[in-house]
Amino acid sequence: MSSLKLILKNIYKTLLIGVFVVIALGLILVYIPRELAIELVDEDGPVETAQVILYFTAAILCFTFKARNMWDRGLNAGLIFIVFALRELDFQVKFTDISVTRTKFYFAPDVPLETKIIAGIIVIGIIWLINSFAWKNFKSLINGVKDNKIWSILA
């Protein structure tokens, strides 16, 4: 079997597993009582709490990999996971009533100019962080897919 066929076969298996998990979770939400389903996926519910815990756990693992020289990009990845966790925790609510990721925030007349500038700098920093991470890891991702490494297929 050629290398490309093997890669496509592994990608296909991974996608099938992912589709199966999504369908299974969807069916669980459909068949449990409506009130329980709403409580599970509600804001500050157990699903969101689990997401935050997993994001912080991933950040700690990334920082550990960086500290042990196991992964050069561990610092960037850890910071990205922290940004995701803070987003899930609605961290921007501490500073403003409107999400800083919405353009409405920057055009709202009741938001002070200083707040808009600080939020803009933070958003630009987040965009730079994600773009930098993607740019620095793109070549290794392509090489991983070519070498049929499972981490690259799941990415």
Short mmCIF file of C-alpha atoms in Angstrom, two decimals:
data_model
loop_
_atom_site.label_atom_id
_atom_site.label_comp_id
_atom_site.label_asym_id
_atom_site.label_seq_id
_atom_site.Cartn_x
_atom_site.Cartn_y
_atom_site.Cartn_z
CA MET A 1 0.00 0.00 0.00
CA SER A 2 1.40 3.36 -0.94
CA SER A 3 2.19 5.98 1.66
CA LEU A 4 -0.56 8.31 0.43
CA LYS A 5 -3.19 5.56 0.62
CA LEU A 6 -2.11 4.74 4.17
CA ILE A 7 -2.31 8.40 5.18
CA LEU A 8 -5.78 8.74 3.64
CA LYS A 9 -6.91 5.54 5.35
CA ASN A 10 -5.77 6.85 8.75
CA ILE A 11 -7.41 10.23 8.13
CA TYR A 12 -10.60 8.44 7.15
CA LYS A 13 -10.55 6.34 10.34
CA THR A 14 -9.93 9.42 12.48
CA LEU A 15 -12.76 11.33 10.83
CA LEU A 16 -15.12 8.38 11.28
CA ILE A 17 -14.29 8.19 14.99
CA GLY A 18 -14.83 11.95 15.34
CA VAL A 19 -18.17 11.80 13.51
CA PHE A 20 -19.25 8.85 15.67
CA VAL A 21 -18.39 10.70 18.89
CA VAL A 22 -20.27 13.84 17.77
CA ILE A 23 -23.35 11.83 16.74
CA ALA A 24 -23.28 9.83 20.00
CA LEU A 25 -23.07 13.00 22.10
CA GLY A 26 -25.83 14.59 20.01
CA LEU A 27 -28.08 11.58 20.55
CA ILE A 28 -27.41 11.67 24.26
CA LEU A 29 -28.47 15.33 24.36
CA VAL A 30 -31.58 14.58 22.29
CA TYR A 31 -32.79 11.71 24.47
CA ILE A 32 -32.12 13.04 27.95
CA PRO A 33 -34.78 15.30 29.49
CA ARG A 34 -34.79 18.80 27.98
CA GLU A 35 -34.12 20.55 31.30
CA LEU A 36 -31.08 18.37 31.97
CA ALA A 37 -29.71 18.97 28.46
CA ILE A 38 -30.07 22.73 28.91
CA GLU A 39 -28.35 22.58 32.31
CA LEU A 40 -25.46 20.58 30.84
CA VAL A 41 -24.69 23.00 28.01
CA ASP A 42 -25.80 26.17 29.79
CA GLU A 43 -23.43 29.04 30.51
CA ASP A 44 -21.25 28.12 33.53
CA GLY A 45 -22.57 24.55 33.29
CA PRO A 46 -20.58 21.33 33.64
CA VAL A 47 -19.64 21.21 29.93
CA GLU A 48 -18.15 24.72 30.02
CA THR A 49 -16.41 24.00 33.32
CA ALA A 50 -14.89 20.83 31.87
CA GLN A 51 -13.69 22.81 28.85
CA VAL A 52 -11.95 25.35 31.06
CA ILE A 53 -10.29 22.63 33.12
CA LEU A 54 -9.09 20.86 29.97
CA TYR A 55 -7.76 24.11 28.48
CA PHE A 56 -5.76 24.89 31.62
CA THR A 57 -4.53 21.28 31.79
CA ALA A 58 -3.39 21.50 28.16
CA ALA A 59 -1.62 24.80 28.92
CA ILE A 60 0.23 23.23 31.85
CA LEU A 61 1.28 20.29 29.67
CA CYS A 62 2.51 22.64 26.94
CA PHE A 63 4.52 24.70 29.45
CA THR A 64 5.98 21.47 30.87
CA PHE A 65 6.99 20.31 27.38
CA LYS A 66 8.69 23.65 26.80
CA ALA A 67 10.49 23.56 30.17
CA ARG A 68 11.82 20.07 29.47
CA ASN A 69 12.88 21.04 25.93
CA MET A 70 10.46 18.50 24.47
CA TRP A 71 8.62 21.03 22.30
CA ASP A 72 9.96 24.41 21.20
CA ARG A 73 6.47 25.83 20.60
CA GLY A 74 5.14 24.80 24.02
CA LEU A 75 5.09 28.37 25.30
CA ASN A 76 3.02 29.65 22.36
CA ALA A 77 0.64 26.70 22.55
CA GLY A 78 0.23 27.11 26.31
CA LEU A 79 -0.59 30.79 25.92
CA ILE A 80 -3.16 29.97 23.25
CA PHE A 81 -4.83 27.47 25.58
CA ILE A 82 -4.91 30.09 28.34
CA VAL A 83 -6.56 32.54 25.92
CA PHE A 84 -9.17 29.87 25.10
CA ALA A 85 -9.80 29.23 28.81
CA LEU A 86 -10.17 32.94 29.58
CA ARG A 87 -12.57 33.26 26.66
CA GLU A 88 -14.69 30.40 28.06
CA LEU A 89 -14.65 32.07 31.46
CA ASP A 90 -15.94 35.31 29.83
CA PHE A 91 -12.93 37.17 31.19
CA GLN A 92 -13.74 40.28 29.13
CA VAL A 93 -16.88 40.79 31.24
CA LYS A 94 -14.60 41.98 34.05
CA PHE A 95 -13.78 45.04 31.94
CA THR A 96 -16.75 45.65 29.68
CA ASP A 97 -20.32 44.53 29.05
CA ILE A 98 -19.67 43.76 25.37
CA SER A 99 -17.37 41.01 24.11
CA VAL A 100 -14.09 42.40 22.79
CA THR A 101 -14.23 39.91 19.92
CA ARG A 102 -17.27 41.62 18.42
CA THR A 103 -16.89 44.64 16.17
CA LYS A 104 -19.86 46.23 17.94
CA PHE A 105 -17.56 46.78 20.94
CA TYR A 106 -15.22 49.07 19.02
CA PHE A 107 -18.04 51.22 17.61
CA ALA A 108 -20.13 51.48 20.80
CA PRO A 109 -20.27 55.12 21.95
CA ASP A 110 -20.55 54.21 25.66
CA VAL A 111 -17.20 52.35 25.73
CA PRO A 112 -14.30 54.68 26.67
CA LEU A 113 -11.56 55.14 24.07
CA GLU A 114 -8.87 53.85 26.46
CA THR A 115 -10.77 50.59 26.92
CA LYS A 116 -11.13 50.20 23.15
CA ILE A 117 -7.40 50.77 22.65
CA ILE A 118 -6.39 48.29 25.35
CA ALA A 119 -8.85 45.69 24.05
CA GLY A 120 -7.61 46.24 20.50
CA ILE A 121 -4.01 45.72 21.56
CA ILE A 122 -5.00 42.50 23.37
CA VAL A 123 -6.94 41.21 20.35
CA ILE A 124 -4.04 42.05 18.00
CA GLY A 125 -1.71 40.20 20.39
CA ILE A 126 -3.98 37.14 20.34
CA ILE A 127 -4.15 37.20 16.55
CA TRP A 128 -0.36 37.51 16.37
CA LEU A 129 0.06 34.62 18.85
CA ILE A 130 -2.18 32.28 16.85
CA ASN A 131 -0.69 33.29 13.47
CA SER A 132 2.84 32.92 14.82
CA PHE A 133 2.06 29.45 16.16
CA ALA A 134 0.43 28.36 12.90
CA TRP A 135 3.25 29.77 10.77
CA LYS A 136 6.03 28.16 12.83
CA ASN A 137 4.31 24.75 12.94
CA PHE A 138 2.97 24.50 9.39
CA LYS A 139 6.08 22.81 7.97
CA SER A 140 6.25 20.23 10.76
CA LEU A 141 2.53 19.54 10.34
CA ILE A 142 2.97 18.84 6.63
CA ASN A 143 6.02 16.65 7.34
CA GLY A 144 4.06 14.80 10.01
CA VAL A 145 1.22 14.09 7.59
CA LYS A 146 3.72 12.87 4.99
CA ASP A 147 5.36 10.60 7.58
CA ASN A 148 1.92 9.33 8.67
CA LYS A 149 2.29 10.48 12.29
CA ILE A 150 -0.94 10.24 14.23
CA TRP A 151 -0.55 13.63 15.96
CA SER A 152 -0.53 15.39 12.61
CA ILE A 153 -3.59 13.56 11.35
CA LEU A 154 -5.56 14.43 14.49
CA ALA A 155 -4.46 18.08 14.28
#
